[in-house]
GROMACS .gro file of C-alpha atoms in nm:
model
  424
    1MET     CA    1  -8.148   2.651  -1.932
    2THR     CA    2  -7.826   2.604  -1.735
    3THR     CA    3  -7.495   2.477  -1.893
    4THR     CA    4  -7.295   2.227  -1.714
    5VAL     CA    5  -6.923   2.288  -1.720
    6PRO     CA    6  -6.745   1.959  -1.720
    7GLN     CA    7  -6.536   1.902  -1.415
    8GLY     CA    8  -6.170   1.975  -1.470
    9SER     CA    9  -6.225   2.208  -1.766
   10ARG     CA   10  -6.065   2.490  -1.583
   11HIS     CA   11  -5.758   2.270  -1.522
   12ASP     CA   12  -5.757   2.172  -1.903
   13ARG     CA   13  -5.758   2.549  -1.994
   14ALA     CA   14  -5.494   2.617  -1.752
   15ALA     CA   15  -5.272   2.337  -1.885
   16ALA     CA   16  -5.341   2.441  -2.238
   17THR     CA   17  -5.237   2.810  -2.155
   18ARG     CA   18  -4.932   2.698  -1.984
   19GLY     CA   19  -4.833   2.493  -2.267
   20ARG     CA   20  -4.873   2.776  -2.509
   21ILE     CA   21  -4.654   2.999  -2.291
   22VAL     CA   22  -4.381   2.736  -2.280
   23SER     CA   23  -4.388   2.694  -2.653
   24ALA     CA   24  -4.389   3.065  -2.717
   25ALA     CA   25  -4.079   3.082  -2.474
   26ARG     CA   26  -3.908   2.804  -2.636
   27GLU     CA   27  -3.947   2.952  -2.981
   28LEU     CA   28  -3.844   3.307  -2.865
   29PHE     CA   29  -3.544   3.193  -2.664
   30VAL     CA   30  -3.435   3.011  -2.983
   31SER     CA   31  -3.467   3.291  -3.231
   32HIS     CA   32  -3.372   3.594  -2.994
   33GLY     CA   33  -3.180   3.443  -2.699
   34TYR     CA   34  -3.288   3.411  -2.333
   35ARG     CA   35  -3.157   3.742  -2.236
   36SER     CA   36  -3.295   3.941  -2.522
   37THR     CA   37  -3.653   3.797  -2.459
   38SER     CA   38  -3.867   3.963  -2.219
   39LEU     CA   39  -4.174   3.821  -2.038
   40ARG     CA   40  -4.397   4.067  -2.222
   41ASP     CA   41  -4.257   3.931  -2.554
   42ILE     CA   42  -4.359   3.582  -2.444
   43ALA     CA   43  -4.704   3.682  -2.316
   44THR     CA   44  -4.760   3.841  -2.653
   45ALA     CA   45  -4.651   3.563  -2.843
   46ALA     CA   46  -4.879   3.315  -2.644
   47SER     CA   47  -5.177   3.546  -2.651
   48VAL     CA   48  -5.197   3.602  -2.297
   49SER     CA   49  -5.172   3.907  -2.067
   50HIS     CA   50  -4.863   3.966  -1.882
   51PRO     CA   51  -5.043   3.913  -1.536
   52GLY     CA   52  -5.190   3.613  -1.672
   53LEU     CA   53  -4.831   3.475  -1.758
   54LEU     CA   54  -4.704   3.554  -1.426
   55GLY     CA   55  -4.986   3.348  -1.288
   56HIS     CA   56  -4.820   3.051  -1.424
   57PHE     CA   57  -4.462   3.145  -1.416
   58ALA     CA   58  -4.336   3.395  -1.143
   59SER     CA   59  -4.024   3.488  -1.336
   60LYS     CA   60  -3.833   3.427  -1.648
   61ASP     CA   61  -3.603   3.213  -1.484
   62ALA     CA   62  -3.880   2.968  -1.394
   63LEU     CA   63  -3.988   2.956  -1.736
   64LEU     CA   64  -3.637   2.896  -1.876
   65ALA     CA   65  -3.612   2.606  -1.621
   66GLU     CA   66  -3.929   2.449  -1.771
   67VAL     CA   67  -3.800   2.488  -2.135
   68VAL     CA   68  -3.469   2.334  -2.059
   69GLY     CA   69  -3.627   2.067  -1.847
   70GLU     CA   70  -3.860   1.981  -2.142
   71PHE     CA   71  -3.568   1.937  -2.381
   72GLU     CA   72  -3.371   1.729  -2.134
   73ALA     CA   73  -3.667   1.496  -2.061
   74GLU     CA   74  -3.689   1.436  -2.431
   75ASN     CA   75  -3.316   1.398  -2.477
   76GLU     CA   76  -3.292   1.141  -2.185
   77ALA     CA   77  -3.601   0.928  -2.309
   78VAL     CA   78  -3.446   0.908  -2.656
   79PHE     CA   79  -3.090   0.815  -2.539
   80SER     CA   80  -3.248   0.552  -2.343
   81ALA     CA   81  -3.463   0.431  -2.636
   82VAL     CA   82  -3.184   0.436  -2.892
   83ALA     CA   83  -2.946   0.260  -2.649
   84ALA     CA   84  -3.221  -0.020  -2.587
   85ALA     CA   85  -3.287  -0.072  -2.944
   86SER     CA   86  -2.928  -0.083  -3.075
   87GLU     CA   87  -2.715  -0.391  -3.107
   88PRO     CA   88  -2.465  -0.472  -2.809
   89GLY     CA   89  -2.162  -0.244  -2.849
   90GLU     CA   90  -2.315  -0.018  -3.106
   91LEU     CA   91  -2.215   0.343  -3.073
   92ILE     CA   92  -2.528   0.563  -3.085
   93PHE     CA   93  -2.404   0.924  -3.073
   94ALA     CA   94  -2.419   1.005  -3.443
   95GLN     CA   95  -2.782   0.866  -3.438
   96LEU     CA   96  -2.862   1.120  -3.146
   97ALA     CA   97  -2.675   1.405  -3.334
   98GLU     CA   98  -2.902   1.332  -3.630
   99ARG     CA   99  -3.214   1.371  -3.430
  100ASN     CA  100  -3.090   1.679  -3.269
  101ALA     CA  101  -3.033   1.822  -3.613
  102ARG     CA  102  -3.404   1.734  -3.702
  103THR     CA  103  -3.558   1.885  -3.373
  104VAL     CA  104  -3.664   2.244  -3.441
  105GLY     CA  105  -3.506   2.473  -3.213
  106TYR     CA  106  -3.273   2.228  -3.035
  107LEU     CA  107  -2.946   2.329  -3.159
  108GLU     CA  108  -3.001   2.694  -3.140
  109LEU     CA  109  -3.141   2.695  -2.784
  110PHE     CA  110  -2.866   2.471  -2.642
  111ALA     CA  111  -2.590   2.674  -2.828
  112ALA     CA  112  -2.731   3.001  -2.654
  113LEU     CA  113  -2.766   2.836  -2.324
  114THR     CA  114  -2.434   2.669  -2.329
  115GLY     CA  115  -2.288   3.035  -2.339
  116GLU     CA  116  -2.528   3.221  -2.146
  117ALA     CA  117  -2.544   2.973  -1.858
  118SER     CA  118  -2.171   2.957  -1.812
  119SER     CA  119  -2.187   3.235  -1.546
  120PRO     CA  120  -2.250   3.071  -1.208
  121GLY     CA  121  -2.518   3.324  -1.164
  122HIS     CA  122  -2.721   3.239  -1.455
  123PRO     CA  123  -3.071   3.057  -1.365
  124ALA     CA  124  -2.974   2.768  -1.572
  125HIS     CA  125  -2.619   2.715  -1.483
  126GLU     CA  126  -2.666   2.429  -1.230
  127ARG     CA  127  -2.919   2.247  -1.464
  128MET     CA  128  -2.656   2.279  -1.759
  129ARG     CA  129  -2.376   2.167  -1.529
  130GLU     CA  130  -2.599   1.865  -1.440
  131ARG     CA  131  -2.660   1.808  -1.812
  132TYR     CA  132  -2.298   1.744  -1.875
  133ALA     CA  133  -2.266   1.517  -1.578
  134GLN     CA  134  -2.554   1.314  -1.676
  135LEU     CA  135  -2.462   1.298  -2.047
  136ARG     CA  136  -2.111   1.175  -1.944
  137SER     CA  137  -2.280   0.908  -1.723
  138LEU     CA  138  -2.507   0.786  -1.979
  139SER     CA  139  -2.230   0.787  -2.230
  140ARG     CA  140  -1.995   0.589  -2.021
  141ASP     CA  141  -2.214   0.292  -2.014
  142VAL     CA  142  -2.223   0.267  -2.388
  143LEU     CA  143  -1.866   0.330  -2.438
  144ALA     CA  144  -1.775   0.073  -2.168
  145ASP     CA  145  -1.993  -0.183  -2.308
  146ALA     CA  146  -1.843  -0.117  -2.667
  147GLN     CA  147  -1.507  -0.156  -2.532
  148HIS     CA  148  -1.588  -0.481  -2.357
  149LEU     CA  149  -1.711  -0.614  -2.700
  150GLY     CA  150  -1.403  -0.505  -2.878
  151ALA     CA  151  -1.546  -0.213  -3.076
  152ILE     CA  152  -1.313   0.022  -2.898
  153ASP     CA  153  -0.946  -0.040  -2.825
  154SER     CA  154  -0.884  -0.194  -2.482
  155GLU     CA  155  -0.617   0.063  -2.414
  156ARG     CA  156  -0.836   0.370  -2.467
  157ASP     CA  157  -0.945   0.570  -2.169
  158VAL     CA  158  -1.308   0.558  -2.166
  159ASP     CA  159  -1.374   0.850  -1.940
  160GLY     CA  160  -1.130   1.091  -2.122
  161GLU     CA  161  -1.269   0.988  -2.462
  162ILE     CA  162  -1.621   1.066  -2.338
  163THR     CA  163  -1.532   1.411  -2.221
  164ARG     CA  164  -1.337   1.498  -2.559
  165HIS     CA  165  -1.623   1.343  -2.758
  166THR     CA  166  -1.893   1.543  -2.581
  167ALA     CA  167  -1.690   1.829  -2.606
  168GLY     CA  168  -1.650   1.795  -2.987
  169TRP     CA  169  -2.009   1.724  -3.026
  170ASP     CA  170  -2.103   2.046  -2.866
  171GLY     CA  171  -1.838   2.257  -3.054
  172LEU     CA  172  -1.961   2.092  -3.393
  173GLN     CA  173  -2.322   2.169  -3.329
  174LEU     CA  174  -2.201   2.536  -3.265
  175LEU     CA  175  -1.973   2.544  -3.594
  176ALA     CA  176  -2.261   2.415  -3.805
  177GLN     CA  177  -2.464   2.710  -3.727
  178TYR     CA  178  -2.201   2.958  -3.808
  179LEU     CA  179  -2.092   2.763  -4.113
  180PRO     CA  180  -2.375   2.583  -4.257
  181GLY     CA  181  -2.287   2.341  -4.540
  182GLU     CA  182  -1.920   2.335  -4.442
  183VAL     CA  183  -1.961   2.107  -4.119
  184ASP     CA  184  -2.142   1.799  -4.116
  185VAL     CA  185  -2.199   1.715  -3.730
  186VAL     CA  186  -2.327   1.360  -3.794
  187GLU     CA  187  -2.052   1.245  -4.043
  188MET     CA  188  -1.766   1.400  -3.815
  189LEU     CA  189  -1.906   1.205  -3.512
  190GLU     CA  190  -1.916   0.880  -3.727
  191GLU     CA  191  -1.553   0.930  -3.821
  192ARG     CA  192  -1.424   1.009  -3.473
  193GLU     CA  193  -1.610   0.691  -3.337
  194ALA     CA  194  -1.458   0.488  -3.615
  195LEU     CA  195  -1.112   0.597  -3.498
  196TRP     CA  196  -1.175   0.445  -3.143
  197ALA     CA  197  -1.123   0.102  -3.272
  198LEU     CA  198  -0.760   0.203  -3.350
  199PRO     CA  199  -0.496   0.187  -3.058
  200VAL     CA  200  -0.410   0.544  -2.933
  201GLY     CA  201  -0.147   0.707  -3.155
  202TRP     CA  202  -0.180   0.427  -3.423
  203ARG     CA  203   0.024   0.453  -3.737
  204ASP     CA  204   0.018   0.232  -4.036
  205PRO     CA  205   0.368   0.075  -4.068
  206ASP     CA  206   0.372   0.134  -4.435
  207ASP     CA  207   0.351   0.495  -4.384
  208GLY     CA  208   0.720   0.528  -4.354
  209GLU     CA  209   0.930   0.747  -4.102
  210PRO     CA  210   0.874   1.118  -4.028
  211ALA     CA  211   1.116   1.349  -4.247
  212THR     CA  212   1.410   1.466  -4.042
  213GLU     CA  213   1.373   1.821  -4.166
  214ALA     CA  214   1.042   2.041  -4.216
  215SER     CA  215   0.906   2.054  -4.547
  216GLY     CA  216   0.822   2.428  -4.571
  217PRO     CA  217   0.728   2.751  -4.415
  218LEU     CA  218   0.476   2.765  -4.131
  219PRO     CA  219   0.172   2.987  -4.174
  220PRO     CA  220   0.180   3.293  -3.948
  221PRO     CA  221   0.026   3.243  -3.598
  222PHE     CA  222  -0.346   3.248  -3.600
  223GLY     CA  223  -0.508   3.574  -3.465
  224ASP     CA  224  -0.177   3.741  -3.528
  225GLU     CA  225  -0.333   4.025  -3.738
  226PRO     CA  226  -0.193   4.387  -3.656
  227VAL     CA  227  -0.400   4.588  -3.404
  228ASP     CA  228  -0.463   4.977  -3.425
  229VAL     CA  229  -0.287   5.171  -3.178
  230ASP     CA  230  -0.509   5.418  -2.987
  231PRO     CA  231  -0.364   5.753  -3.088
  232GLY     CA  232  -0.547   5.946  -2.823
  233TYR     CA  233  -0.431   6.120  -2.508
  234ALA     CA  234  -0.287   5.915  -2.220
  235VAL     CA  235  -0.620   5.997  -1.989
  236GLY     CA  236  -0.844   5.912  -2.276
  237ARG     CA  237  -0.666   5.581  -2.340
  238ARG     CA  238  -0.684   5.501  -1.971
  239ARG     CA  239  -1.061   5.574  -1.978
  240ARG     CA  240  -1.122   5.375  -2.285
  241ALA     CA  241  -0.926   5.081  -2.137
  242GLN     CA  242  -1.141   5.089  -1.829
  243ILE     CA  243  -1.460   5.117  -2.020
  244VAL     CA  244  -1.369   4.798  -2.228
  245ALA     CA  245  -1.244   4.624  -1.918
  246ASP     CA  246  -1.579   4.675  -1.744
  247ALA     CA  247  -1.776   4.596  -2.059
  248MET     CA  248  -1.583   4.270  -2.098
  249ARG     CA  249  -1.673   4.175  -1.726
  250LEU     CA  250  -2.042   4.248  -1.795
  251PHE     CA  251  -2.066   4.100  -2.128
  252SER     CA  252  -1.931   3.773  -1.970
  253ARG     CA  253  -2.147   3.776  -1.660
  254ASP     CA  254  -2.484   3.896  -1.823
  255GLY     CA  255  -2.437   3.872  -2.197
  256TYR     CA  256  -2.432   4.150  -2.457
  257GLY     CA  257  -2.803   4.166  -2.496
  258ASP     CA  258  -2.890   4.197  -2.138
  259THR     CA  259  -2.614   4.468  -2.065
  260SER     CA  260  -2.690   4.834  -2.145
  261LEU     CA  261  -2.468   5.131  -2.198
  262ARG     CA  262  -2.604   5.253  -1.879
  263ASP     CA  263  -2.504   4.945  -1.684
  264ILE     CA  264  -2.147   4.983  -1.817
  265ALA     CA  265  -2.122   5.353  -1.747
  266GLU     CA  266  -2.229   5.298  -1.386
  267ALA     CA  267  -1.976   5.019  -1.353
  268VAL     CA  268  -1.711   5.251  -1.484
  269GLY     CA  269  -1.815   5.538  -1.275
  270VAL     CA  270  -1.885   5.781  -1.543
  271SER     CA  271  -2.203   5.929  -1.704
  272LYS     CA  272  -2.373   5.762  -1.999
  273SER     CA  273  -2.291   6.075  -2.218
  274THR     CA  274  -1.919   6.043  -2.137
  275LEU     CA  275  -1.915   5.678  -2.229
  276LEU     CA  276  -2.092   5.766  -2.558
  277HIS     CA  277  -1.807   6.024  -2.620
  278HIS     CA  278  -1.561   5.732  -2.637
  279TYR     CA  279  -1.790   5.459  -2.789
  280PRO     CA  280  -2.083   5.614  -2.963
  281THR     CA  281  -2.266   5.275  -3.002
  282LYS     CA  282  -2.295   4.955  -2.820
  283GLU     CA  283  -2.196   4.787  -3.128
  284LEU     CA  284  -1.862   4.966  -3.137
  285LEU     CA  285  -1.789   4.892  -2.781
  286LEU     CA  286  -1.858   4.523  -2.850
  287SER     CA  287  -1.597   4.539  -3.128
  288ALA     CA  288  -1.344   4.695  -2.878
  289VAL     CA  289  -1.419   4.419  -2.637
  290LEU     CA  290  -1.350   4.141  -2.892
  291ALA     CA  291  -1.036   4.315  -3.027
  292GLU     CA  292  -0.902   4.345  -2.649
  293ARG     CA  293  -1.005   3.982  -2.604
  294ASP     CA  294  -0.795   3.868  -2.900
  295SER     CA  295  -0.494   4.100  -2.803
  296ALA     CA  296  -0.494   3.966  -2.442
  297ILE     CA  297  -0.516   3.599  -2.584
  298ARG     CA  298  -0.214   3.674  -2.815
  299GLU     CA  299   0.002   3.825  -2.530
  300ARG     CA  300  -0.069   3.539  -2.281
  301GLY     CA  301  -0.040   3.249  -2.547
  302VAL     CA  302   0.261   3.021  -2.545
  303VAL     CA  303   0.428   2.980  -2.871
  304ARG     CA  304   0.705   2.710  -2.914
  305ALA     CA  305   0.997   2.791  -3.127
  306SER     CA  306   0.978   2.551  -3.398
  307GLU     CA  307   1.025   2.505  -3.761
  308ARG     CA  308   0.797   2.196  -3.766
  309ALA     CA  309   0.417   2.226  -3.781
  310GLY     CA  310   0.377   1.916  -3.558
  311GLU     CA  311   0.551   2.075  -3.271
  312LEU     CA  312   0.329   2.389  -3.283
  313LEU     CA  313   0.038   2.161  -3.263
  314ARG     CA  314   0.177   1.971  -2.980
  315GLY     CA  315   0.232   2.320  -2.798
  316ILE     CA  316  -0.147   2.439  -2.795
  317ALA     CA  317  -0.209   2.268  -2.473
  318ASP     CA  318   0.054   2.487  -2.282
  319GLY     CA  319  -0.121   2.790  -2.427
  320ALA     CA  320  -0.463   2.666  -2.304
  321ARG     CA  321  -0.307   2.596  -1.957
  322VAL     CA  322  -0.178   2.962  -1.925
  323ASN     CA  323  -0.512   3.107  -2.029
  324ALA     CA  324  -0.716   2.893  -1.792
  325LEU     CA  325  -0.463   2.985  -1.504
  326GLU     CA  326  -0.419   3.351  -1.588
  327GLU     CA  327  -0.737   3.491  -1.728
  328PRO     CA  328  -1.007   3.282  -1.718
  329GLY     CA  329  -1.247   3.575  -1.771
  330LEU     CA  330  -1.134   3.570  -2.131
  331ILE     CA  331  -1.246   3.212  -2.181
  332GLN     CA  332  -1.599   3.316  -2.031
  333VAL     CA  333  -1.643   3.607  -2.250
  334TYR     CA  334  -1.564   3.424  -2.546
  335ALA     CA  335  -1.808   3.145  -2.461
  336VAL     CA  336  -2.080   3.383  -2.381
  337LEU     CA  337  -2.054   3.587  -2.695
  338SER     CA  338  -1.973   3.314  -2.937
  339CYS     CA  339  -2.297   3.106  -2.829
  340GLU     CA  340  -2.505   3.440  -2.793
  341ALA     CA  341  -2.413   3.552  -3.144
  342VAL     CA  342  -2.546   3.252  -3.335
  343PRO     CA  343  -2.848   3.459  -3.483
  344ALA     CA  344  -2.746   3.616  -3.794
  345SER     CA  345  -2.888   3.950  -3.662
  346HIS     CA  346  -2.635   3.963  -3.365
  347PRO     CA  347  -2.364   4.236  -3.431
  348ALA     CA  348  -2.088   3.985  -3.345
  349HIS     CA  349  -2.216   3.709  -3.581
  350GLU     CA  350  -1.981   3.798  -3.863
  351TYR     CA  351  -1.701   3.827  -3.634
  352PHE     CA  352  -1.732   3.472  -3.509
  353THR     CA  353  -1.797   3.337  -3.859
  354ASP     CA  354  -1.485   3.500  -3.982
  355ARG     CA  355  -1.287   3.374  -3.667
  356PHE     CA  356  -1.412   3.011  -3.698
  357ARG     CA  357  -1.339   2.999  -4.073
  358SER     CA  358  -0.992   3.145  -4.016
  359ALA     CA  359  -0.906   2.905  -3.737
  360ILE     CA  360  -1.006   2.608  -3.945
  361ALA     CA  361  -0.799   2.746  -4.233
  362TYR     CA  362  -0.506   2.803  -4.018
  363PHE     CA  363  -0.515   2.447  -3.835
  364THR     CA  364  -0.584   2.274  -4.176
  365GLU     CA  365  -0.270   2.411  -4.306
  366LEU     CA  366  -0.065   2.318  -3.999
  367PHE     CA  367  -0.207   1.958  -4.019
  368ARG     CA  368  -0.128   1.944  -4.384
  369LEU     CA  369   0.240   2.044  -4.324
  370ALA     CA  370   0.257   1.783  -4.043
  371GLN     CA  371   0.131   1.527  -4.284
  372VAL     CA  372   0.403   1.620  -4.522
  373ASP     CA  373   0.652   1.601  -4.255
  374GLY     CA  374   0.531   1.254  -4.174
  375ASP     CA  375   0.411   1.352  -3.827
  376LEU     CA  376   0.027   1.316  -3.914
  377PRO     CA  377  -0.052   0.982  -4.031
  378GLU     CA  378  -0.186   0.921  -4.367
  379HIS     CA  379  -0.526   0.781  -4.255
  380ARG     CA  380  -0.598   1.121  -4.099
  381ASP     CA  381  -0.748   1.413  -4.311
  382PRO     CA  382  -0.602   1.758  -4.225
  383ALA     CA  383  -0.931   1.943  -4.288
  384ARG     CA  384  -1.132   1.725  -4.052
  385GLU     CA  385  -0.864   1.723  -3.798
  386ALA     CA  386  -0.886   2.109  -3.791
  387ILE     CA  387  -1.237   2.118  -3.772
  388TRP     CA  388  -1.244   1.858  -3.487
  389LEU     CA  389  -0.974   2.046  -3.306
  390VAL     CA  390  -1.154   2.383  -3.302
  391ALA     CA  391  -1.483   2.235  -3.206
  392MET     CA  392  -1.337   2.020  -2.929
  393TRP     CA  393  -1.123   2.294  -2.800
  394ASP     CA  394  -1.420   2.533  -2.759
  395GLY     CA  395  -1.647   2.238  -2.623
  396LEU     CA  396  -1.374   2.159  -2.376
  397GLN     CA  397  -1.368   2.530  -2.258
  398TYR     CA  398  -1.756   2.524  -2.216
  399GLN     CA  399  -1.750   2.211  -1.998
  400TRP     CA  400  -1.473   2.365  -1.793
  401LEU     CA  401  -1.672   2.667  -1.719
  402TYR     CA  402  -1.925   2.447  -1.570
  403ASP     CA  403  -1.711   2.228  -1.359
  404ARG     CA  404  -1.340   2.346  -1.337
  405ASP     CA  405  -1.247   2.090  -1.106
  406ALA     CA  406  -1.355   1.786  -1.345
  407VAL     CA  407  -1.224   1.911  -1.671
  408ASP     CA  408  -0.873   1.986  -1.746
  409VAL     CA  409  -0.869   2.163  -2.074
  410ALA     CA  410  -0.499   2.145  -2.142
  411ALA     CA  411  -0.476   1.779  -2.037
  412HIS     CA  412  -0.728   1.669  -2.273
  413LEU     CA  413  -0.592   1.876  -2.559
  414ARG     CA  414  -0.263   1.707  -2.494
  415ALA     CA  415  -0.407   1.355  -2.500
  416HIS     CA  416  -0.596   1.442  -2.811
  417ILE     CA  417  -0.283   1.561  -3.001
  418ASP     CA  418  -0.084   1.253  -2.876
  419ASP     CA  419  -0.341   1.050  -3.037
  420VAL     CA  420  -0.339   1.243  -3.354
  421LEU     CA  421   0.030   1.296  -3.397
  422PRO     CA  422   0.201   0.999  -3.257
  423VAL     CA  423   0.583   1.028  -3.162
  424SER     CA  424   0.787   0.765  -3.313
   0.00000   0.00000   0.00000
């Protein structure tokens, strides 16, 4: 007896196999990162052979594009649906953030891709750049409508607010993964959106005038911890400096997970055994790269001589401008590694957890002192302002790495601080 195979069943099986591959890739990219996941890993998870996988996706790049495209199609559909179902002028970003938090894998994958794809050579770079442009475009219509209906103060710059809000949103989603339970993305977005109803730099007339003198000593500059001086011979110090410099360049371009010690040795022009003599493990080399990055940022930073916390906060835009002009590579290695290190198993995870927590504590104290001095209005909470500043600053740097002509990090920081710390 002959069994009749329904027409199209081969296509159905192929579609099912393709779906399993995409689902497996999505899960592994989230849990292990794009660069640390191989096609063989995905094939095993999807229960297909490696050649079978290649029959559907010729490269990992093509598979990544499929995964990211799937997420983006979902996001645009949800954005449009939520906007259509909302009341005229209603702000919907907190609702979308709540959905993102409920979507398994979304935050982890986009945190990883935001950093990894910041290098122009990454296969998802252009798609992620388009994502930011599309998000700003969709958001502009929502904000412009809200402003027209009076939900946003008429004098606020809608385009600037969109860029800063999107940046803060991205930064909060990253912070929430390093500091779970300490950062509530949805609540923070709702608070920020409520402040749009107030004029820029609004201060309650009942708050009184700022104090004429600073109220107390300022905290030591953030990241000003002592750095151990390399005690080795001059030749060894120069060799180690070259290794760290080349490792930093490769980590910022290809990520930590996809850069081998052999790659670094070849870039330096030494044997792998020579490199291991200076840095016995890749984790130790990563620590040296992070320490060098922090040291370079400190040396290039602009610190205003001031006794008031408010003046220090107003000066951060100058430091951001110097960093962008003189050493953009330091921004890129930070962006790549801070996003790549989200999984707790990553060797830099603890470093970034501690760094984020320390940064928030430092800026909380600055904002607290600024409020005591009368520079920070009473309706703003110092701890919340610190979290938003750290998140928005990082998010602005990510956007800048994708479109350096469209995003001026220093200008946006200055506009934000002018709003938070109005000058009487």
